[in-house]
Short mmCIF file of C-alpha atoms in Angstrom, two decimals:
data_model
loop_
_atom_site.label_atom_id
_atom_site.label_comp_id
_atom_site.label_asym_id
_atom_site.label_seq_id
_atom_site.Cartn_x
_atom_site.Cartn_y
_atom_site.Cartn_z
CA MET A 1 123.90 95.05 110.06
CA MET A 2 124.69 96.79 106.79
CA MET A 3 122.22 97.06 103.92
CA LEU A 4 124.27 94.67 101.78
CA GLU A 5 124.19 91.95 104.45
CA GLU A 6 120.48 92.47 105.14
CA VAL A 7 119.59 92.21 101.46
CA LYS A 8 121.70 89.08 100.99
CA ALA A 9 120.10 87.46 104.06
CA HIS A 10 116.62 88.33 102.76
CA LEU A 11 117.39 86.74 99.39
CA LEU A 12 118.80 83.56 100.94
CA ASN A 13 116.37 83.12 103.84
CA ASP A 14 113.10 84.46 102.45
CA ILE A 15 112.78 84.96 98.69
CA ILE A 16 114.61 81.85 97.45
CA PRO A 17 112.90 79.38 99.84
CA PHE A 18 109.48 80.92 99.14
CA TRP A 19 109.70 80.34 95.38
CA LYS A 20 111.29 76.90 95.76
CA ASN A 21 108.17 75.94 97.73
CA LEU A 22 105.94 76.83 94.78
CA ARG A 23 107.53 74.27 92.47
CA ASP A 24 105.02 71.91 90.86
CA ASP A 25 106.68 68.52 90.47
CA GLU A 26 103.54 66.89 89.11
CA PHE A 27 102.70 69.12 86.13
CA GLY A 28 105.85 71.23 85.79
CA GLY A 29 106.62 74.88 86.30
CA TYR A 30 105.50 76.75 89.39
CA TYR A 31 102.08 77.15 90.97
CA GLY A 32 100.36 80.21 89.60
CA TYR A 33 98.42 81.63 92.55
CA MET A 34 98.62 82.21 96.30
CA ASP A 35 95.86 84.30 97.88
CA TYR A 36 96.19 86.91 100.61
CA ASP A 37 95.58 84.23 103.24
CA LEU A 38 98.57 82.25 101.89
CA LYS A 39 96.50 79.45 100.32
CA VAL A 40 98.09 78.04 97.17
CA ASP A 41 95.71 77.20 94.34
CA LYS A 42 97.39 74.24 92.65
CA LYS A 43 94.87 74.36 89.81
CA ALA A 44 95.32 78.06 89.02
CA VAL A 45 96.44 79.28 85.61
CA LYS A 46 100.22 79.37 85.15
CA GLY A 47 101.19 82.60 83.47
CA CYS A 48 104.01 82.19 80.97
CA ILE A 49 105.42 85.54 82.15
CA LEU A 50 105.41 84.18 85.71
CA ASN A 51 107.30 81.04 84.69
CA SER A 52 109.76 82.95 82.48
CA ARG A 53 110.51 85.34 85.32
CA ILE A 54 110.94 82.54 87.86
CA THR A 55 113.33 80.78 85.45
CA TRP A 56 115.20 84.06 84.99
CA PHE A 57 115.34 84.49 88.78
CA PHE A 58 116.78 81.07 89.54
CA ALA A 59 119.29 81.26 86.65
CA ASN A 60 120.60 84.58 87.96
CA ALA A 61 120.55 83.40 91.57
CA TYR A 62 122.71 80.44 90.53
CA THR A 63 125.13 82.62 88.54
CA LEU A 64 125.54 84.90 91.55
CA LEU A 65 125.54 82.37 94.40
CA LYS A 66 126.74 79.15 92.71
CA ASP A 67 124.33 76.96 94.73
CA GLU A 68 123.53 73.83 92.68
CA SER A 69 119.97 73.66 94.06
CA LEU A 70 119.26 76.97 92.29
CA LEU A 71 120.47 75.53 89.00
CA GLU A 72 118.02 72.64 89.46
CA GLU A 73 115.17 75.12 89.88
CA ALA A 74 116.24 77.01 86.76
CA LYS A 75 116.31 73.73 84.79
CA HIS A 76 112.82 72.90 86.08
CA GLY A 77 111.53 76.29 84.89
CA PHE A 78 113.27 75.97 81.53
CA ALA A 79 111.75 72.53 80.94
CA PHE A 80 108.24 73.93 81.49
CA MET A 81 108.91 76.87 79.15
CA LYS A 82 110.29 74.57 76.44
CA GLU A 83 107.76 71.76 76.70
CA HIS A 84 104.59 73.73 77.42
CA CYS A 85 104.78 77.50 76.96
CA MET A 86 106.36 77.49 73.49
CA ASP A 87 104.08 77.06 70.49
CA LYS A 88 105.81 74.33 68.51
CA GLU A 89 103.53 74.83 65.51
CA ASN A 90 103.52 78.62 64.97
CA GLY A 91 106.53 79.70 67.03
CA GLY A 92 106.56 82.11 69.94
CA ILE A 93 105.31 81.75 73.49
CA PHE A 94 101.71 81.62 74.67
CA TRP A 95 100.24 83.95 77.29
CA SER A 96 99.27 81.32 79.86
CA MET A 97 98.86 77.62 80.53
CA LYS A 98 96.32 75.67 82.53
CA TYR A 99 97.68 74.11 85.72
CA ASP A 100 98.43 70.87 83.82
CA GLY A 101 100.55 72.61 81.17
CA THR A 102 97.98 72.70 78.35
CA PRO A 103 97.34 76.08 76.68
CA GLU A 104 94.91 78.36 78.49
CA ASP A 105 95.32 81.67 76.60
CA THR A 106 97.07 81.32 73.24
CA THR A 107 97.58 85.08 72.76
CA LYS A 108 101.10 85.94 71.63
CA HIS A 109 102.22 89.21 73.19
CA THR A 110 105.46 90.99 72.30
CA TYR A 111 106.02 91.69 76.02
CA ASN A 112 105.81 87.99 76.76
CA GLN A 113 108.19 87.03 73.94
CA ALA A 114 110.63 89.54 75.43
CA PHE A 115 110.50 88.01 78.90
CA SER A 116 111.24 84.61 77.45
CA ILE A 117 114.33 86.01 75.74
CA TYR A 118 115.34 87.55 79.07
CA ALA A 119 114.94 84.21 80.84
CA LEU A 120 116.59 82.13 78.12
CA SER A 121 119.60 84.46 77.88
CA SER A 122 120.23 84.27 81.63
CA TYR A 123 119.62 80.53 81.57
CA TYR A 124 122.18 80.20 78.78
CA GLU A 125 124.71 82.16 80.86
CA ALA A 126 124.10 79.84 83.83
CA THR A 127 124.14 76.53 81.92
CA HIS A 128 125.84 77.13 78.53
CA ASP A 129 122.89 75.20 77.08
CA GLU A 130 123.02 76.01 73.36
CA GLU A 131 119.36 75.04 72.94
CA ALA A 132 118.33 77.91 75.22
CA LEU A 133 120.39 80.38 73.20
CA ALA A 134 118.89 79.04 69.95
CA MET A 135 115.39 79.54 71.41
CA ALA A 136 116.25 83.11 72.48
CA LYS A 137 117.56 83.90 68.97
CA GLU A 138 114.42 82.42 67.42
CA LEU A 139 112.20 84.61 69.62
CA PHE A 140 114.30 87.65 68.70
CA HIS A 141 113.64 86.93 65.02
CA ILE A 142 109.92 86.40 65.72
CA ILE A 143 109.66 89.80 67.43
CA GLU A 144 111.59 91.48 64.63
CA THR A 145 109.68 89.85 61.77
CA LYS A 146 106.17 89.41 63.15
CA CYS A 147 105.75 92.00 65.93
CA THR A 148 107.12 95.18 64.37
CA ASP A 149 106.06 97.82 61.90
CA GLU A 150 108.12 100.70 60.54
CA ILE A 151 107.44 102.78 63.68
CA GLY A 152 107.97 100.35 66.52
CA TYR A 153 106.77 97.25 68.33
CA LYS A 154 103.20 96.15 67.93
CA GLU A 155 101.75 94.43 70.96
CA ALA A 156 99.15 91.66 70.87
CA PHE A 157 98.49 88.82 68.41
CA ASP A 158 96.55 85.59 68.15
CA LYS A 159 98.47 82.34 68.02
CA GLU A 160 99.13 82.71 64.28
CA PHE A 161 100.40 86.28 64.76
CA HIS A 162 97.38 88.17 63.45
CA GLU A 163 97.05 91.42 65.39
CA VAL A 164 94.41 91.61 68.15
CA GLU A 165 93.37 94.31 70.63
CA ASN A 166 96.03 95.11 73.23
CA ASP A 167 93.89 94.79 76.37
CA LYS A 168 96.63 92.97 78.34
CA LEU A 169 99.14 95.84 78.44
CA SER A 170 96.64 98.70 78.38
CA GLU A 171 95.30 100.25 81.58
CA ASN A 172 93.79 103.48 82.87
CA GLY A 173 90.75 103.20 80.58
CA VAL A 174 92.62 103.33 77.26
CA ILE A 175 93.55 100.72 74.70
CA ALA A 176 97.08 101.49 73.49
CA GLU A 177 98.42 100.24 70.18
CA LYS A 178 101.97 100.72 71.44
CA THR A 179 103.33 101.05 74.99
CA MET A 180 106.44 102.30 76.74
CA ASN A 181 106.28 99.20 78.94
CA THR A 182 106.62 96.72 76.07
CA LEU A 183 109.39 98.77 74.44
CA LEU A 184 111.27 98.92 77.76
CA HIS A 185 111.14 95.17 78.31
CA VAL A 186 112.10 94.35 74.72
CA PHE A 187 115.10 96.61 75.37
CA GLU A 188 115.86 94.84 78.64
CA ALA A 189 115.63 91.40 77.00
CA TYR A 190 117.81 92.43 74.07
CA THR A 191 120.37 93.90 76.49
CA GLU A 192 120.64 90.52 78.20
CA LEU A 193 120.79 88.62 74.88
CA TYR A 194 123.49 90.95 73.58
CA ARG A 195 125.43 90.67 76.84
CA VAL A 196 125.65 86.86 76.64
CA ALA A 197 125.89 86.38 72.85
CA LYS A 198 127.16 89.66 71.32
CA LEU A 199 125.02 89.31 68.17
CA PRO A 200 125.42 92.32 65.81
CA GLU A 201 121.75 92.26 64.77
CA VAL A 202 120.72 92.57 68.42
CA LYS A 203 123.11 95.50 68.92
CA GLU A 204 121.54 97.27 65.96
CA ARG A 205 118.06 96.95 67.50
CA LEU A 206 119.28 98.10 70.93
CA GLU A 207 120.54 101.27 69.28
CA TRP A 208 117.26 101.71 67.43
CA ILE A 209 115.27 101.33 70.67
CA MET A 210 117.47 103.89 72.45
CA ASP A 211 116.84 106.34 69.60
CA THR A 212 113.10 105.70 69.88
CA PHE A 213 113.17 106.23 73.65
CA ALA A 214 115.09 109.46 73.28
CA ASP A 215 113.03 110.84 70.41
CA LYS A 216 109.49 109.58 71.03
CA VAL A 217 109.03 108.17 74.55
CA TYR A 218 111.02 110.63 76.65
CA ASN A 219 109.27 113.97 77.17
CA PRO A 220 112.00 116.55 77.96
CA LYS A 221 109.51 119.29 78.84
CA LEU A 222 107.81 117.14 81.50
CA HIS A 223 110.98 115.21 82.52
CA ARG A 224 109.19 111.89 82.13
CA GLN A 225 108.36 109.09 79.73
CA GLU A 226 105.03 108.95 78.00
CA VAL A 227 103.26 105.64 78.62
CA PHE A 228 100.50 104.79 76.12
CA PHE A 229 100.64 105.53 72.40
CA ASP A 230 98.65 105.19 69.20
CA ARG A 231 100.05 103.29 66.22
CA ASN A 232 102.24 106.25 65.23
CA MET A 233 103.74 106.69 68.71
CA ASN A 234 101.65 109.73 69.64
CA THR A 235 100.85 109.79 73.37
CA ILE A 236 97.19 109.15 74.22
CA LEU A 237 97.05 109.79 77.97
CA ASP A 238 98.47 112.28 80.46
CA LEU A 239 100.14 109.73 82.71
CA HIS A 240 103.39 109.73 84.68
CA SER A 241 104.36 106.20 85.74
CA TYR A 242 106.80 106.79 88.57
CA GLY A 243 107.84 103.15 88.90
CA HIS A 244 108.58 102.75 85.21
CA ASP A 245 110.63 105.96 85.09
CA ILE A 246 112.95 104.94 87.93
CA GLU A 247 113.21 101.43 86.44
CA THR A 248 113.92 102.78 82.96
CA ALA A 249 116.68 105.06 84.28
CA TRP A 250 118.82 102.20 85.50
CA LEU A 251 117.87 99.72 82.75
CA MET A 252 118.90 102.28 80.10
CA ASP A 253 122.18 102.87 81.93
CA ARG A 254 122.72 99.10 82.00
CA GLY A 255 122.00 98.89 78.27
CA VAL A 256 124.47 101.70 77.55
CA GLU A 257 127.10 99.88 79.61
CA VAL A 258 126.54 96.55 77.81
CA LEU A 259 126.54 98.27 74.40
CA GLY A 260 129.78 100.12 75.10
CA GLU A 261 129.18 102.87 72.51
CA LYS A 262 130.28 106.37 73.55
CA LYS A 263 127.69 107.98 71.27
CA TYR A 264 124.81 106.31 73.11
CA GLU A 265 126.30 107.01 76.51
CA GLU A 266 126.32 110.70 75.58
CA LYS A 267 122.78 110.51 74.21
CA MET A 268 121.12 108.52 77.02
CA THR A 269 122.93 109.62 80.21
CA PRO A 270 121.33 113.10 80.37
CA ILE A 271 117.92 111.42 79.98
CA THR A 272 118.47 108.81 82.70
CA LYS A 273 119.81 111.48 85.07
CA ASP A 274 116.78 113.67 84.36
CA LEU A 275 114.31 110.83 84.97
CA THR A 276 116.01 109.95 88.28
CA ALA A 277 116.09 113.58 89.46
CA GLU A 278 112.43 114.14 88.60
CA ILE A 279 111.26 110.98 90.37
CA TYR A 280 113.24 111.97 93.45
CA LYS A 281 111.62 115.40 93.34
CA VAL A 282 107.97 114.55 92.66
CA ALA A 283 107.31 110.94 93.73
CA PHE A 284 109.57 110.07 96.68
CA ASP A 285 108.35 111.08 100.15
CA GLY A 286 111.59 110.35 101.97
CA HIS A 287 110.62 106.73 102.62
CA SER A 288 108.80 105.20 99.66
CA LEU A 289 107.57 105.86 96.14
CA ALA A 290 104.03 106.61 94.98
CA ASN A 291 102.65 104.64 92.04
CA GLU A 292 101.73 107.10 89.28
CA CYS A 293 100.07 110.40 88.44
CA GLU A 294 97.18 110.45 85.95
CA LYS A 295 95.90 113.84 84.75
CA GLY A 296 97.40 115.48 87.80
CA VAL A 297 95.94 113.01 90.33
CA VAL A 298 98.53 110.96 92.24
CA ASN A 299 97.89 107.30 93.05
CA VAL A 300 99.67 106.99 96.40
CA HIS A 301 99.54 103.19 96.71
CA ARG A 302 102.96 101.71 97.40
CA ILE A 303 103.17 98.82 94.91
CA TRP A 304 105.67 96.03 95.62
CA TRP A 305 107.55 96.24 92.32
CA VAL A 306 107.78 100.03 92.37
CA GLN A 307 109.51 99.92 95.77
CA ALA A 308 112.00 97.31 94.56
CA GLU A 309 112.90 99.35 91.46
CA THR A 310 113.26 102.48 93.61
CA VAL A 311 116.10 100.90 95.58
CA ILE A 312 118.01 100.00 92.40
CA GLY A 313 117.17 103.25 90.60
CA PHE A 314 118.45 105.52 93.37
CA LEU A 315 121.48 103.33 94.03
CA ASN A 316 122.27 103.58 90.32
CA GLY A 317 121.71 107.35 90.34
CA TRP A 318 124.20 107.73 93.20
CA GLN A 319 126.77 105.49 91.49
CA LYS A 320 126.50 107.50 88.27
CA ASP A 321 126.92 110.76 90.21
CA PRO A 322 128.44 110.20 93.69
CA SER A 323 127.84 113.87 94.57
CA ARG A 324 124.12 113.02 94.78
CA THR A 325 124.40 111.44 98.23
CA GLU A 326 120.66 112.02 98.70
CA TYR A 327 120.08 109.17 96.24
CA LEU A 328 122.07 106.76 98.41
CA ASP A 329 120.07 107.93 101.42
CA ALA A 330 116.86 107.41 99.43
CA ALA A 331 117.85 103.84 98.50
CA LYS A 332 118.60 103.04 102.16
CA SER A 333 115.39 104.68 103.34
CA GLU A 334 113.34 102.76 100.75
CA TRP A 335 114.98 99.51 101.87
CA GLN A 336 113.96 100.32 105.45
CA PHE A 337 110.36 100.90 104.31
CA ILE A 338 110.38 97.56 102.46
CA LYS A 339 111.72 95.75 105.55
CA ASP A 340 109.21 97.39 107.86
CA HIS A 341 106.09 97.29 105.70
CA VAL A 342 106.29 95.58 102.28
CA MET A 343 107.76 92.29 103.47
CA ASP A 344 104.99 90.10 104.81
CA LYS A 345 106.27 88.72 108.12
CA ARG A 346 103.76 85.86 108.20
CA GLN A 347 105.36 82.41 108.02
CA GLY A 348 105.37 81.09 104.44
CA SER A 349 104.80 84.45 102.75
CA GLU A 350 106.92 86.89 100.76
CA TRP A 351 106.03 90.55 99.89
CA PHE A 352 102.61 92.18 100.00
CA TRP A 353 101.24 93.33 96.65
CA GLU A 354 100.69 96.88 97.89
CA VAL A 355 100.56 98.95 101.05
CA ASP A 356 99.36 102.49 101.78
CA PRO A 357 101.84 105.36 102.35
CA SER A 358 101.93 104.55 106.08
CA GLY A 359 102.75 100.90 105.29
CA LYS A 360 99.39 99.26 105.98
CA PRO A 361 98.74 96.39 103.54
CA TYR A 362 95.68 96.42 101.28
CA GLU A 363 94.08 93.14 102.24
CA GLY A 364 92.80 90.79 99.57
CA ARG A 365 95.58 91.26 97.03
CA PRO A 366 97.28 87.94 96.18
CA ILE A 367 100.85 87.13 97.19
CA VAL A 368 101.41 85.24 93.90
CA GLU A 369 99.57 85.59 90.56
CA PRO A 370 100.58 85.80 86.89
CA TRP A 371 102.38 89.15 87.40
CA LYS A 372 103.55 88.78 91.01
CA CYS A 373 106.87 86.97 90.96
CA PRO A 374 110.50 87.20 92.16
CA TYR A 375 111.63 89.26 89.17
CA HIS A 376 111.53 92.74 90.75
CA ASN A 377 112.39 91.98 94.37
CA GLY A 378 114.81 89.19 93.45
CA ARG A 379 116.54 91.48 90.97
CA MET A 380 116.71 94.21 93.61
CA CYS A 381 118.67 91.77 95.78
CA PHE A 382 121.00 90.79 92.91
CA GLU A 383 121.66 94.43 92.03
CA VAL A 384 122.30 95.53 95.61
CA ILE A 385 124.72 92.61 96.11
CA ARG A 386 126.57 93.33 92.86
CA ARG A 387 126.68 97.09 93.36
CA LEU A 388 127.59 97.18 97.06
CA GLU A 389 129.92 94.17 97.31
CA GLY A 390 133.06 95.34 99.07
CA LYS A 391 131.54 98.67 100.14
CA GLU A 392 130.75 99.59 103.75
CA ILE A 393 127.06 100.25 103.10
#
């Protein structure tokens, strides 16, 4: 069986049914937690990122596969976002809800606003629901008016948009005032919004973000992105996030494609090629991708989302430069590793959170929680299907 067929079968037979089974018909949205032993906690917190990403997933699955049951799931997710996750008083989207749809954490995070735009844009493409597009535009204006300064995107706010400490998107023992991760996902969300609505003000910001990536986030000497920054976009930690670099490479290429501006293609393509080449050289062991390298020390855990992005990133690298056949081999090899080790073969499960380099799962990590959703692995399936359709691969 070819990779394309295997990926399509995995999407249809495993990922889609798994997330359909987590639908909460009593309180809306999708259940927020499944532990390592596959027990669903129906009273767990429902992360707004989780529900945005699930809505995004089902909207895209419907657009690709045209199965009406997927559209129903997307509508279910959208209803929860609209009725519960959105702050009707102050605007914007909360961080998380209690299981019954009442606010649990009213923090407003730029990253979270971005994922709602991402979901709403795809939902608009699937349904042509003008209300969803209006909500996406409103969130765009909130990010641009309340979440920015003259240097870039600020991160965390209380419900009335007063700045608070950015503990949610900071890791590795630092508190970052700005992050590559938030900038990347604002870019990704704006790419999707521009793709479906072609708004000139969104195009302008996409160009601004590309300039910022090229001039402040990308480190040409180290062939990587910097990750955590102070207010003025100075890096504050020696960290190489392998997963984010391979993800950024293809998301930037996608943005360039959607933008359609020669100038930005010429500016960004050398960067995305460099990021891909460096990740292949330093982080890929022939089968799977390590997590990150902090101050010279490599974290070798194989995280679920990093493996998914590796497949797309190397497939994209090969498509951009077909002479790099090693990238196609790497994408196939990574897919084999995912099939053999990252997919949890137990009935009623999906992917493990993380495995060691030999493929042994780290027990105790949940199968579903506010960050663990079908966005990365579902998107991997969509991208493989779109990119390999009609090819003998």
